[in-house]
Amino acid sequence: MRDTFLNACKGIKTDYTPVWFMRQAGRYMPEYQKIRQKYDFLTMCKTPEIAAEVTLQPVKILGVDAAILFSDILIPLEGMGIKIEFTDDKGPQVYPTIKTSSHIKFLKEIELDLVYYVFQTIKILIKELEVPLIGFAASPFTLATYIIEGGSTKDFINTKRFMFSEPEGFHKLMKIFTDSTIKYLKEQIKAGVHVVQIFDTWAGILSPFDYEIFVKPYVKKIIDSINKVPVIYFCSNTSGLANNLKDLNANVLSIDWKIDMKDATDLFKYHALQGNLDPLTLLGTEDELFKRVKKILIHGRLAKAHIFNLGHGVNINTSVDILKKVVDFVHEFKTMEV
Ligand code: 1CP
């Protein structure tokens, strides 16, 4: 197996910078669209042969250094008594919603048998892959936003109302998600994933004060209970939360583009860093794009170890050819003059 990515996760300096992209499997890719026209998204996630095939697409087409399990952060809810649906217009829909403490009874700790297809997909993949496989879960807070709001949101009003009016109930919810997430990730590791990533996509909507109270203790518990494989923690608003993230025990911090890579290497000396290209630079000219890619790579050399990635997922309008050029550029950069 090509182990450059795995070494970087362990904080070992590598002879070239490994690269993969968050949301590297998805609708920007014609090969994905071809399968997606035949099946809805949830069917794709629940059919191990299809999920495995889609996981492999970016590895084969782009030549990235890691694969990420094709699934979704909301999938574990299916094992917790909650129904999920993905609609083309409104995005994910979740029900019943949990808007107050009195609704917590709808949620039960995860039953792994109900999401067996996730572990089957992993077992297929580890036989076929020549690069490491990343498993994942959402942080309890990010997952909670979907179950409280009933889907995607822009303002998080219900989430914050719950949090600030019934903090004890909110903590109870976080605890259920934390215990289930640990079980879920450990089962992915047992099935064979080489690394796990925790997605905290929405933690950045909180003040650092509230991050400390409502997010960090639970993320910390998850990270500290995973000791067989490296852990990557992705959190939006890295710059605003920098002081809060510093002492997390994750092997890798995945950072967004709102912090300069050089500043990040000063702040996070003991973590390997992953990131941090603005995904929408991929929609601009190659000249503008590669100026930024190069700058990130140069500063990434100052990190304990660096994995090139975006600061968030690939946008649907991105060209496959451009992504492939970025992969080649990152791989060849070691020999370039700076
Ligand atoms: O219609 C389609 O084809 C489905 C689009 C799609 C895909 C391809 C969704 C719906 N999810 C996924 C796959 C997915 N989601 C992966 C695996 C593929 C890969 O990375 O290559 C992963 C890791 C996720 C994780 C995920 N899902 C996150 C965290 C990462 C991030 O982007 O911040 C979040 C927030 C979701 C929720 C989600 N899934 C899908 C949608 C439309 C949404 C809503 C996003 C929102 O609320 O704005």
mmCIF file of C-alpha atoms and ligand atoms in Angstrom:
data_model
loop_
_atom_site.group_PDB
_atom_site.id
_atom_site.type_symbol
_atom_site.label_atom_id
_atom_site.label_comp_id
_atom_site.label_asym_id
_atom_site.label_seq_id
_atom_site.Cartn_x
_atom_site.Cartn_y
_atom_site.Cartn_z
ATOM 1 C CA MET A 1 0.000 0.000 0.000
ATOM 2 C CA ARG A 2 1.163 3.556 -0.768
ATOM 3 C CA ASP A 3 1.810 4.835 2.748
ATOM 4 C CA THR A 4 2.818 8.484 2.223
ATOM 5 C CA PHE A 5 -0.555 9.758 3.444
ATOM 6 C CA LEU A 6 -0.510 7.466 6.473
ATOM 7 C CA ASN A 7 2.996 8.594 7.401
ATOM 8 C CA ALA A 8 1.980 12.252 7.170
ATOM 9 C CA CYS A 9 -1.007 11.491 9.441
ATOM 10 C CA LYS A 10 1.444 10.071 11.957
ATOM 11 C CA GLY A 11 3.436 13.308 11.822
ATOM 12 C CA ILE A 12 6.313 11.877 9.795
ATOM 13 C CA LYS A 13 7.735 14.241 7.148
ATOM 14 C CA THR A 14 7.187 12.713 3.710
ATOM 15 C CA ASP A 15 9.283 12.984 0.550
ATOM 16 C CA TYR A 16 6.333 14.419 -1.368
ATOM 17 C CA THR A 17 3.154 16.042 -0.071
ATOM 18 C CA PRO A 18 0.218 13.611 -0.118
ATOM 19 C CA VAL A 19 -3.080 14.980 -1.389
ATOM 20 C CA TRP A 20 -6.787 14.116 -1.307
ATOM 21 C CA PHE A 21 -9.913 16.269 -1.460
ATOM 22 C CA MET A 22 -12.855 16.486 0.907
ATOM 23 C CA ARG A 23 -15.963 15.395 -1.039
ATOM 24 C CA GLN A 24 -13.734 13.979 -3.764
ATOM 25 C CA ALA A 25 -16.525 11.587 -4.772
ATOM 26 C CA GLY A 26 -19.538 13.475 -5.972
ATOM 27 C CA ARG A 27 -21.579 15.207 -8.579
ATOM 28 C CA TYR A 28 -18.784 17.215 -10.205
ATOM 29 C CA MET A 29 -17.537 13.922 -11.661
ATOM 30 C CA PRO A 30 -19.269 12.513 -14.808
ATOM 31 C CA GLU A 31 -18.509 8.935 -13.696
ATOM 32 C CA TYR A 32 -20.390 9.611 -10.432
ATOM 33 C CA GLN A 33 -23.300 11.223 -12.291
ATOM 34 C CA LYS A 34 -23.651 8.148 -14.470
ATOM 35 C CA ILE A 35 -24.315 5.945 -11.427
ATOM 36 C CA ARG A 36 -26.328 8.644 -9.630
ATOM 37 C CA GLN A 37 -28.746 8.829 -12.581
ATOM 38 C CA LYS A 38 -29.706 5.220 -11.876
ATOM 39 C CA TYR A 39 -29.844 5.280 -8.067
ATOM 40 C CA ASP A 40 -30.729 7.806 -5.401
ATOM 41 C CA PHE A 41 -27.991 8.888 -3.024
ATOM 42 C CA LEU A 42 -29.171 6.824 -0.050
ATOM 43 C CA THR A 43 -29.388 3.658 -2.160
ATOM 44 C CA MET A 44 -25.814 4.306 -3.271
ATOM 45 C CA CYS A 45 -24.693 4.594 0.361
ATOM 46 C CA LYS A 46 -26.574 1.454 1.379
ATOM 47 C CA THR A 47 -25.386 -0.792 -1.445
ATOM 48 C CA PRO A 48 -21.817 -1.829 -0.589
ATOM 49 C CA GLU A 49 -20.779 -2.643 -4.194
ATOM 50 C CA ILE A 50 -21.947 0.773 -5.425
ATOM 51 C CA ALA A 51 -20.525 2.686 -2.459
ATOM 52 C CA ALA A 52 -17.206 0.907 -2.979
ATOM 53 C CA GLU A 53 -17.157 1.671 -6.692
ATOM 54 C CA VAL A 54 -17.831 5.368 -6.103
ATOM 55 C CA THR A 55 -15.168 5.513 -3.380
ATOM 56 C CA LEU A 56 -12.634 4.204 -5.898
ATOM 57 C CA GLN A 57 -13.503 6.667 -8.682
ATOM 58 C CA PRO A 58 -11.421 9.641 -7.471
ATOM 59 C CA VAL A 59 -8.507 7.361 -6.604
ATOM 60 C CA LYS A 60 -8.420 5.992 -10.154
ATOM 61 C CA ILE A 61 -9.298 9.206 -11.982
ATOM 62 C CA LEU A 62 -7.403 11.821 -9.954
ATOM 63 C CA GLY A 63 -4.572 9.740 -8.503
ATOM 64 C CA VAL A 64 -5.114 10.996 -4.935
ATOM 65 C CA ASP A 65 -3.172 9.475 -2.014
ATOM 66 C CA ALA A 66 -6.171 8.440 0.089
ATOM 67 C CA ALA A 67 -9.708 7.193 -0.394
ATOM 68 C CA ILE A 68 -12.618 8.322 1.764
ATOM 69 C CA LEU A 69 -15.484 5.957 2.415
ATOM 70 C CA PHE A 70 -18.518 6.896 0.337
ATOM 71 C CA SER A 71 -21.226 7.521 2.894
ATOM 72 C CA ASP A 72 -22.594 10.549 4.709
ATOM 73 C CA ILE A 73 -22.325 12.036 8.175
ATOM 74 C CA LEU A 74 -26.078 11.498 8.636
ATOM 75 C CA ILE A 75 -26.007 7.735 7.974
ATOM 76 C CA PRO A 76 -25.423 6.710 11.636
ATOM 77 C CA LEU A 77 -28.770 8.355 12.512
ATOM 78 C CA GLU A 78 -30.414 5.405 10.735
ATOM 79 C CA GLY A 79 -28.987 3.207 13.471
ATOM 80 C CA MET A 80 -30.335 5.548 16.163
ATOM 81 C CA GLY A 81 -34.050 5.461 15.366
ATOM 82 C CA ILE A 82 -34.078 8.528 13.105
ATOM 83 C CA LYS A 83 -35.165 8.554 9.456
ATOM 84 C CA ILE A 84 -33.140 10.415 6.865
ATOM 85 C CA GLU A 85 -33.934 11.417 3.308
ATOM 86 C CA PHE A 86 -31.920 13.300 0.720
ATOM 87 C CA THR A 87 -33.904 15.554 -1.568
ATOM 88 C CA ASP A 88 -32.500 17.323 -4.619
ATOM 89 C CA ASP A 89 -33.993 20.675 -3.714
ATOM 90 C CA LYS A 90 -33.869 20.899 0.098
ATOM 91 C CA GLY A 91 -30.872 18.651 0.796
ATOM 92 C CA PRO A 92 -31.063 16.252 3.720
ATOM 93 C CA GLN A 93 -34.277 15.895 5.737
ATOM 94 C CA VAL A 94 -34.293 14.279 9.165
ATOM 95 C CA TYR A 95 -37.270 13.142 11.277
ATOM 96 C CA PRO A 96 -38.459 13.144 13.976
ATOM 97 C CA THR A 97 -36.614 16.320 14.933
ATOM 98 C CA ILE A 98 -35.372 16.881 18.454
ATOM 99 C CA LYS A 99 -36.087 20.456 19.415
ATOM 100 C CA THR A 100 -36.321 20.186 23.193
ATOM 101 C CA SER A 101 -35.195 17.858 26.000
ATOM 102 C CA SER A 102 -38.568 16.150 25.934
ATOM 103 C CA HIS A 103 -37.806 14.849 22.413
ATOM 104 C CA ILE A 104 -34.539 13.147 23.361
ATOM 105 C CA LYS A 105 -36.511 9.958 24.014
ATOM 106 C CA PHE A 106 -36.820 9.505 20.211
ATOM 107 C CA LEU A 107 -33.081 8.905 20.025
ATOM 108 C CA LYS A 108 -31.414 5.648 21.035
ATOM 109 C CA GLU A 109 -27.797 4.619 21.150
ATOM 110 C CA ILE A 110 -26.601 3.321 17.789
ATOM 111 C CA GLU A 111 -27.410 -0.264 16.794
ATOM 112 C CA LEU A 112 -24.535 -1.207 14.540
ATOM 113 C CA ASP A 113 -26.522 -3.948 12.768
ATOM 114 C CA LEU A 114 -28.779 -1.288 11.286
ATOM 115 C CA VAL A 115 -25.843 0.287 9.436
ATOM 116 C CA TYR A 116 -24.059 -2.970 8.569
ATOM 117 C CA TYR A 117 -23.676 -1.804 4.941
ATOM 118 C CA VAL A 118 -21.074 0.771 6.028
ATOM 119 C CA PHE A 119 -18.804 -1.934 7.422
ATOM 120 C CA GLN A 120 -19.397 -4.203 4.425
ATOM 121 C CA THR A 121 -18.339 -1.414 2.067
ATOM 122 C CA ILE A 122 -15.130 -0.977 4.053
ATOM 123 C CA LYS A 123 -14.398 -4.719 3.857
ATOM 124 C CA ILE A 124 -14.773 -4.685 0.063
ATOM 125 C CA LEU A 125 -12.596 -1.597 -0.247
ATOM 126 C CA ILE A 126 -9.640 -2.719 1.796
ATOM 127 C CA LYS A 127 -9.220 -5.703 -0.528
ATOM 128 C CA GLU A 128 -9.112 -3.452 -3.589
ATOM 129 C CA LEU A 129 -7.379 -0.261 -2.507
ATOM 130 C CA GLU A 130 -3.746 0.594 -3.019
ATOM 131 C CA VAL A 131 -4.006 3.726 -0.874
ATOM 132 C CA PRO A 132 -5.220 4.127 2.730
ATOM 133 C CA LEU A 133 -8.958 4.326 3.434
ATOM 134 C CA ILE A 134 -10.377 7.125 5.580
ATOM 135 C CA GLY A 135 -13.463 6.360 7.670
ATOM 136 C CA PHE A 136 -15.433 9.201 9.224
ATOM 137 C CA ALA A 137 -18.192 10.531 11.424
ATOM 138 C CA ALA A 138 -19.551 13.957 12.270
ATOM 139 C CA SER A 139 -18.826 15.560 15.609
ATOM 140 C CA PRO A 140 -21.761 15.313 18.026
ATOM 141 C CA PHE A 141 -22.424 19.040 17.623
ATOM 142 C CA THR A 142 -22.478 19.004 13.810
ATOM 143 C CA LEU A 143 -24.768 15.958 13.832
ATOM 144 C CA ALA A 144 -27.028 17.643 16.393
ATOM 145 C CA THR A 145 -27.590 20.663 14.135
ATOM 146 C CA TYR A 146 -29.265 18.385 11.550
ATOM 147 C CA ILE A 147 -31.435 16.562 14.039
ATOM 148 C CA ILE A 148 -32.537 19.769 15.746
ATOM 149 C CA GLU A 149 -33.117 21.799 12.570
ATOM 150 C CA GLY A 150 -34.542 18.837 10.603
ATOM 151 C CA GLY A 151 -32.017 19.420 7.806
ATOM 152 C CA SER A 152 -29.617 22.079 6.553
ATOM 153 C CA THR A 153 -29.879 25.594 7.932
ATOM 154 C CA LYS A 154 -28.210 28.959 7.516
ATOM 155 C CA ASP A 155 -28.933 30.519 10.900
ATOM 156 C CA PHE A 156 -28.994 27.584 13.393
ATOM 157 C CA ILE A 157 -31.753 29.277 15.399
ATOM 158 C CA ASN A 158 -33.305 26.072 16.768
ATOM 159 C CA THR A 159 -29.898 24.659 17.663
ATOM 160 C CA LYS A 160 -28.886 27.743 19.608
ATOM 161 C CA ARG A 161 -32.304 28.135 21.198
ATOM 162 C CA PHE A 162 -32.085 24.552 22.519
ATOM 163 C CA MET A 163 -28.507 25.026 23.648
ATOM 164 C CA PHE A 164 -29.056 28.289 25.493
ATOM 165 C CA SER A 165 -32.468 27.497 26.954
ATOM 166 C CA GLU A 166 -31.900 23.873 28.013
ATOM 167 C CA PRO A 167 -28.134 23.408 28.378
ATOM 168 C CA GLU A 168 -28.515 20.261 30.475
ATOM 169 C CA GLY A 169 -30.723 18.630 27.859
ATOM 170 C CA PHE A 170 -28.276 19.685 25.158
ATOM 171 C CA HIS A 171 -25.414 18.056 27.042
ATOM 172 C CA LYS A 172 -27.503 14.886 27.329
ATOM 173 C CA LEU A 173 -27.936 14.895 23.547
ATOM 174 C CA MET A 174 -24.190 15.423 23.055
ATOM 175 C CA LYS A 175 -23.468 12.488 25.330
ATOM 176 C CA ILE A 176 -25.710 10.104 23.369
ATOM 177 C CA PHE A 177 -24.060 11.191 20.104
ATOM 178 C CA THR A 178 -20.584 10.888 21.617
ATOM 179 C CA ASP A 179 -21.089 7.311 22.832
ATOM 180 C CA SER A 180 -22.674 6.277 19.533
ATOM 181 C CA THR A 181 -19.948 7.936 17.473
ATOM 182 C CA ILE A 182 -17.227 6.128 19.408
ATOM 183 C CA LYS A 183 -18.981 2.794 18.808
ATOM 184 C CA TYR A 184 -19.525 3.622 15.136
ATOM 185 C CA LEU A 185 -15.921 4.685 14.493
ATOM 186 C CA LYS A 186 -14.493 1.697 16.366
ATOM 187 C CA GLU A 187 -16.556 -0.632 14.175
ATOM 188 C CA GLN A 188 -15.222 1.125 11.049
ATOM 189 C CA ILE A 189 -11.704 0.592 12.371
ATOM 190 C CA LYS A 190 -12.469 -3.072 13.059
ATOM 191 C CA ALA A 191 -13.692 -3.393 9.453
ATOM 192 C CA GLY A 192 -10.375 -1.996 8.231
ATOM 193 C CA VAL A 193 -10.212 1.804 7.823
ATOM 194 C CA HIS A 194 -6.673 3.127 8.232
ATOM 195 C CA VAL A 195 -7.500 6.646 9.462
ATOM 196 C CA VAL A 196 -10.631 8.371 10.744
ATOM 197 C CA GLN A 197 -11.723 11.944 10.172
ATOM 198 C CA ILE A 198 -14.157 13.787 12.424
ATOM 199 C CA PHE A 199 -16.165 16.393 10.509
ATOM 200 C CA ASP A 200 -17.054 19.424 12.602
ATOM 201 C CA THR A 201 -18.441 21.421 9.717
ATOM 202 C CA TRP A 202 -20.638 23.705 11.813
ATOM 203 C CA ALA A 203 -18.642 24.173 15.040
ATOM 204 C CA GLY A 204 -17.439 27.477 13.580
ATOM 205 C CA ILE A 205 -20.844 29.079 14.157
ATOM 206 C CA LEU A 206 -20.129 29.121 17.897
ATOM 207 C CA SER A 207 -18.138 31.554 19.993
ATOM 208 C CA PRO A 208 -14.903 30.133 21.411
ATOM 209 C CA PHE A 209 -16.575 30.246 24.852
ATOM 210 C CA ASP A 210 -19.455 28.043 23.723
ATOM 211 C CA TYR A 211 -17.170 25.764 21.718
ATOM 212 C CA GLU A 212 -15.373 24.995 25.001
ATOM 213 C CA ILE A 213 -18.638 24.179 26.767
ATOM 214 C CA PHE A 214 -20.736 22.387 24.167
ATOM 215 C CA VAL A 215 -18.306 20.921 21.635
ATOM 216 C CA LYS A 216 -14.797 20.353 22.898
ATOM 217 C CA PRO A 217 -15.398 17.922 25.794
ATOM 218 C CA TYR A 218 -17.220 15.566 23.428
ATOM 219 C CA VAL A 219 -14.774 15.853 20.523
ATOM 220 C CA LYS A 220 -11.956 15.309 22.999
ATOM 221 C CA LYS A 221 -13.609 12.180 24.365
ATOM 222 C CA ILE A 222 -13.983 10.733 20.859
ATOM 223 C CA ILE A 223 -10.401 11.573 19.861
ATOM 224 C CA ASP A 224 -8.995 10.166 23.101
ATOM 225 C CA SER A 225 -10.881 6.915 22.740
ATOM 226 C CA ILE A 226 -9.517 6.181 19.253
ATOM 227 C CA ASN A 227 -6.016 4.853 19.666
ATOM 228 C CA LYS A 228 -5.571 2.239 16.952
ATOM 229 C CA VAL A 229 -5.487 4.614 13.956
ATOM 230 C CA PRO A 230 -4.614 8.282 13.384
ATOM 231 C CA VAL A 231 -7.414 10.827 13.827
ATOM 232 C CA ILE A 232 -7.967 13.902 11.640
ATOM 233 C CA TYR A 233 -10.150 16.654 13.099
ATOM 234 C CA PHE A 234 -11.750 19.017 10.586
ATOM 235 C CA CYS A 235 -13.284 22.141 12.037
ATOM 236 C CA SER A 236 -14.483 25.246 10.221
ATOM 237 C CA ASN A 237 -13.416 28.698 11.459
ATOM 238 C CA THR A 238 -9.965 27.435 12.394
ATOM 239 C CA SER A 239 -8.634 30.936 12.993
ATOM 240 C CA GLY A 240 -11.419 31.979 15.392
ATOM 241 C CA LEU A 241 -11.091 28.745 17.356
ATOM 242 C CA ALA A 242 -7.312 28.342 17.102
ATOM 243 C CA ASN A 243 -6.658 28.586 20.830
ATOM 244 C CA ASN A 244 -9.384 26.057 21.526
ATOM 245 C CA LEU A 245 -8.041 23.500 19.060
ATOM 246 C CA LYS A 246 -4.399 23.637 20.121
ATOM 247 C CA ASP A 247 -4.566 21.046 22.888
ATOM 248 C CA LEU A 248 -6.775 18.520 21.105
ATOM 249 C CA ASN A 249 -5.048 15.204 20.817
ATOM 250 C CA ALA A 250 -5.886 14.638 17.124
ATOM 251 C CA ASN A 251 -2.918 13.592 14.990
ATOM 252 C CA VAL A 252 -3.966 15.961 12.210
ATOM 253 C CA LEU A 253 -5.881 19.238 12.209
ATOM 254 C CA SER A 254 -7.673 19.971 8.956
ATOM 255 C CA ILE A 255 -7.791 23.725 8.539
ATOM 256 C CA ASP A 256 -9.863 26.066 6.383
ATOM 257 C CA TRP A 257 -8.542 28.867 4.149
ATOM 258 C CA LYS A 258 -9.402 31.655 6.547
ATOM 259 C CA ILE A 259 -6.138 31.067 8.329
ATOM 260 C CA ASP A 260 -2.807 31.443 6.553
ATOM 261 C CA MET A 261 -0.924 28.133 6.391
ATOM 262 C CA LYS A 262 2.169 29.851 7.770
ATOM 263 C CA ASP A 263 0.294 31.204 10.791
ATOM 264 C CA ALA A 264 -1.252 27.767 11.290
ATOM 265 C CA THR A 265 2.201 26.160 11.418
ATOM 266 C CA ASP A 266 3.173 28.652 14.156
ATOM 267 C CA LEU A 267 0.015 27.997 16.146
ATOM 268 C CA PHE A 268 -0.163 24.224 15.745
ATOM 269 C CA LYS A 269 3.387 22.992 16.186
ATOM 270 C CA TYR A 270 2.472 19.554 17.484
ATOM 271 C CA HIS A 271 -0.132 18.584 14.904
ATOM 272 C CA ALA A 272 0.274 17.526 11.309
ATOM 273 C CA LEU A 273 -1.803 19.910 9.183
ATOM 274 C CA GLN A 274 -4.240 19.190 6.375
ATOM 275 C CA GLY A 275 -5.506 21.848 3.978
ATOM 276 C CA ASN A 276 -6.137 24.573 3.152
ATOM 277 C CA LEU A 277 -7.045 25.737 -0.370
ATOM 278 C CA ASP A 278 -10.280 27.689 -0.836
ATOM 279 C CA PRO A 279 -12.308 25.220 -2.983
ATOM 280 C CA LEU A 280 -13.644 28.059 -5.121
ATOM 281 C CA THR A 281 -10.152 28.989 -6.338
ATOM 282 C CA LEU A 282 -10.628 25.876 -8.499
ATOM 283 C CA LEU A 283 -13.259 27.824 -10.468
ATOM 284 C CA GLY A 284 -10.833 30.635 -11.403
ATOM 285 C CA THR A 285 -7.848 30.894 -13.750
ATOM 286 C CA GLU A 286 -5.006 28.409 -13.477
ATOM 287 C CA ASP A 287 -2.651 31.284 -12.858
ATOM 288 C CA GLU A 288 -4.500 32.450 -9.745
ATOM 289 C CA LEU A 289 -5.097 28.873 -8.607
ATOM 290 C CA PHE A 290 -1.513 27.637 -8.781
ATOM 291 C CA LYS A 291 -0.130 30.775 -7.102
ATOM 292 C CA ARG A 292 -2.204 29.759 -4.082
ATOM 293 C CA VAL A 293 -1.449 26.045 -4.304
ATOM 294 C CA LYS A 294 2.273 26.814 -4.392
ATOM 295 C CA LYS A 295 2.093 29.160 -1.406
ATOM 296 C CA ILE A 296 0.297 26.522 0.667
ATOM 297 C CA LEU A 297 2.884 23.891 -0.292
ATOM 298 C CA ILE A 298 5.820 26.127 0.603
ATOM 299 C CA HIS A 299 4.370 27.009 3.988
ATOM 300 C CA GLY A 300 3.202 23.438 4.519
ATOM 301 C CA ARG A 301 6.875 22.465 4.686
ATOM 302 C CA LEU A 302 7.033 24.275 8.024
ATOM 303 C CA ALA A 303 4.384 21.988 9.505
ATOM 304 C CA LYS A 304 5.185 18.840 11.468
ATOM 305 C CA ALA A 305 3.824 17.100 8.358
ATOM 306 C CA HIS A 306 1.481 18.368 5.640
ATOM 307 C CA ILE A 307 -1.383 16.780 3.715
ATOM 308 C CA PHE A 308 -2.635 18.953 0.861
ATOM 309 C CA ASN A 309 -6.423 19.336 0.789
ATOM 310 C CA LEU A 310 -9.145 21.927 0.430
ATOM 311 C CA GLY A 311 -10.515 23.931 3.343
ATOM 312 C CA HIS A 312 -13.939 22.418 2.599
ATOM 313 C CA GLY A 313 -15.566 20.091 0.043
ATOM 314 C CA VAL A 314 -15.136 20.133 -3.753
ATOM 315 C CA ASN A 315 -17.739 22.392 -5.362
ATOM 316 C CA ILE A 316 -20.085 20.738 -7.891
ATOM 317 C CA ASN A 317 -18.887 23.108 -10.682
ATOM 318 C CA THR A 318 -15.256 22.020 -10.403
ATOM 319 C CA SER A 319 -13.542 20.514 -13.456
ATOM 320 C CA VAL A 320 -12.062 17.046 -13.063
ATOM 321 C CA ASP A 321 -9.096 18.097 -15.236
ATOM 322 C CA ILE A 322 -8.212 20.988 -12.932
ATOM 323 C CA LEU A 323 -8.322 18.740 -9.873
ATOM 324 C CA LYS A 324 -6.092 16.263 -11.635
ATOM 325 C CA LYS A 325 -3.636 19.055 -12.480
ATOM 326 C CA VAL A 326 -3.565 20.048 -8.805
ATOM 327 C CA VAL A 327 -2.778 16.453 -7.772
ATOM 328 C CA ASP A 328 0.090 16.263 -10.296
ATOM 329 C CA PHE A 329 1.416 19.673 -9.271
ATOM 330 C CA VAL A 330 1.403 18.749 -5.566
ATOM 331 C CA HIS A 331 3.169 15.464 -6.263
ATOM 332 C CA GLU A 332 5.852 17.061 -8.421
ATOM 333 C CA PHE A 333 6.414 20.080 -6.217
ATOM 334 C CA LYS A 334 9.192 18.418 -4.183
ATOM 335 C CA THR A 335 11.615 18.849 -7.032
ATOM 336 C CA MET A 336 10.715 22.459 -7.782
ATOM 337 C CA GLU A 337 12.799 25.466 -6.854
ATOM 338 C CA VAL A 338 11.110 27.755 -4.358
HETATM 339 O O1 1CP B 1 -27.119 14.153 -4.559
HETATM 340 C C1 1CP B 1 -26.067 13.567 -4.323
HETATM 341 O O2 1CP B 1 -25.448 12.910 -5.199
HETATM 342 C C2 1CP B 1 -25.576 13.584 -2.924
HETATM 343 C C3 1CP B 1 -24.573 14.616 -2.627
HETATM 344 C C4 1CP B 1 -23.799 14.141 -1.428
HETATM 345 C C5 1CP B 1 -22.602 13.416 -1.438
HETATM 346 C C6 1CP B 1 -21.814 12.969 -2.638
HETATM 347 C C7 1CP B 1 -24.187 14.293 -0.068
HETATM 348 C C8 1CP B 1 -25.423 14.929 0.402
HETATM 349 N N1 1CP B 1 -23.241 13.673 0.728
HETATM 350 C C9 1CP B 1 -22.252 13.121 -0.068
HETATM 351 C C10 1CP B 1 -21.103 12.308 0.344
HETATM 352 C C11 1CP B 1 -20.337 12.688 1.536
HETATM 353 N N2 1CP B 1 -20.768 13.530 2.516
HETATM 354 C C12 1CP B 1 -19.061 12.176 1.894
HETATM 355 C C13 1CP B 1 -18.296 11.083 1.178
HETATM 356 C C14 1CP B 1 -17.729 11.450 -0.119
HETATM 357 C C15 1CP B 1 -16.432 12.174 -0.190
HETATM 358 O O3 1CP B 1 -16.046 12.970 0.705
HETATM 359 O O4 1CP B 1 -15.769 11.959 -1.180
HETATM 360 C C16 1CP B 1 -18.693 12.812 3.076
HETATM 361 C C17 1CP B 1 -17.394 12.653 3.830
HETATM 362 C C18 1CP B 1 -19.768 13.636 3.458
HETATM 363 C C19 1CP B 1 -19.801 14.397 4.706
HETATM 364 C C20 1CP B 1 -20.860 15.395 4.921
HETATM 365 N N3 1CP B 1 -22.205 15.311 4.628
HETATM 366 C C21 1CP B 1 -20.663 16.598 5.621
HETATM 367 C C22 1CP B 1 -19.336 17.000 6.238
HETATM 368 C C23 1CP B 1 -18.403 17.511 5.220
HETATM 369 C C24 1CP B 1 -18.744 18.854 4.663
HETATM 370 O O5 1CP B 1 -18.891 18.939 3.436
HETATM 371 O O6 1CP B 1 -18.826 19.800 5.455
HETATM 372 C C25 1CP B 1 -21.889 17.279 5.695
HETATM 373 C C26 1CP B 1 -22.160 18.610 6.349
HETATM 374 C C27 1CP B 1 -22.867 16.452 5.067
HETATM 375 C C28 1CP B 1 -24.326 16.702 4.980
HETATM 376 C C29 1CP B 1 -24.834 16.658 3.598
HETATM 377 N N4 1CP B 1 -24.773 15.572 2.785
HETATM 378 C C30 1CP B 1 -25.319 15.860 1.545
HETATM 379 C C31 1CP B 1 -25.790 17.201 1.594
HETATM 380 C C32 1CP B 1 -26.468 17.924 0.455
HETATM 381 C C33 1CP B 1 -25.497 17.683 2.880
HETATM 382 C C34 1CP B 1 -25.921 19.028 3.439
HETATM 383 C C35 1CP B 1 -24.834 20.041 3.524
HETATM 384 C C36 1CP B 1 -25.385 21.275 4.193
HETATM 385 O O7 1CP B 1 -26.091 21.165 5.205
HETATM 386 O O8 1CP B 1 -25.070 22.384 3.689
#
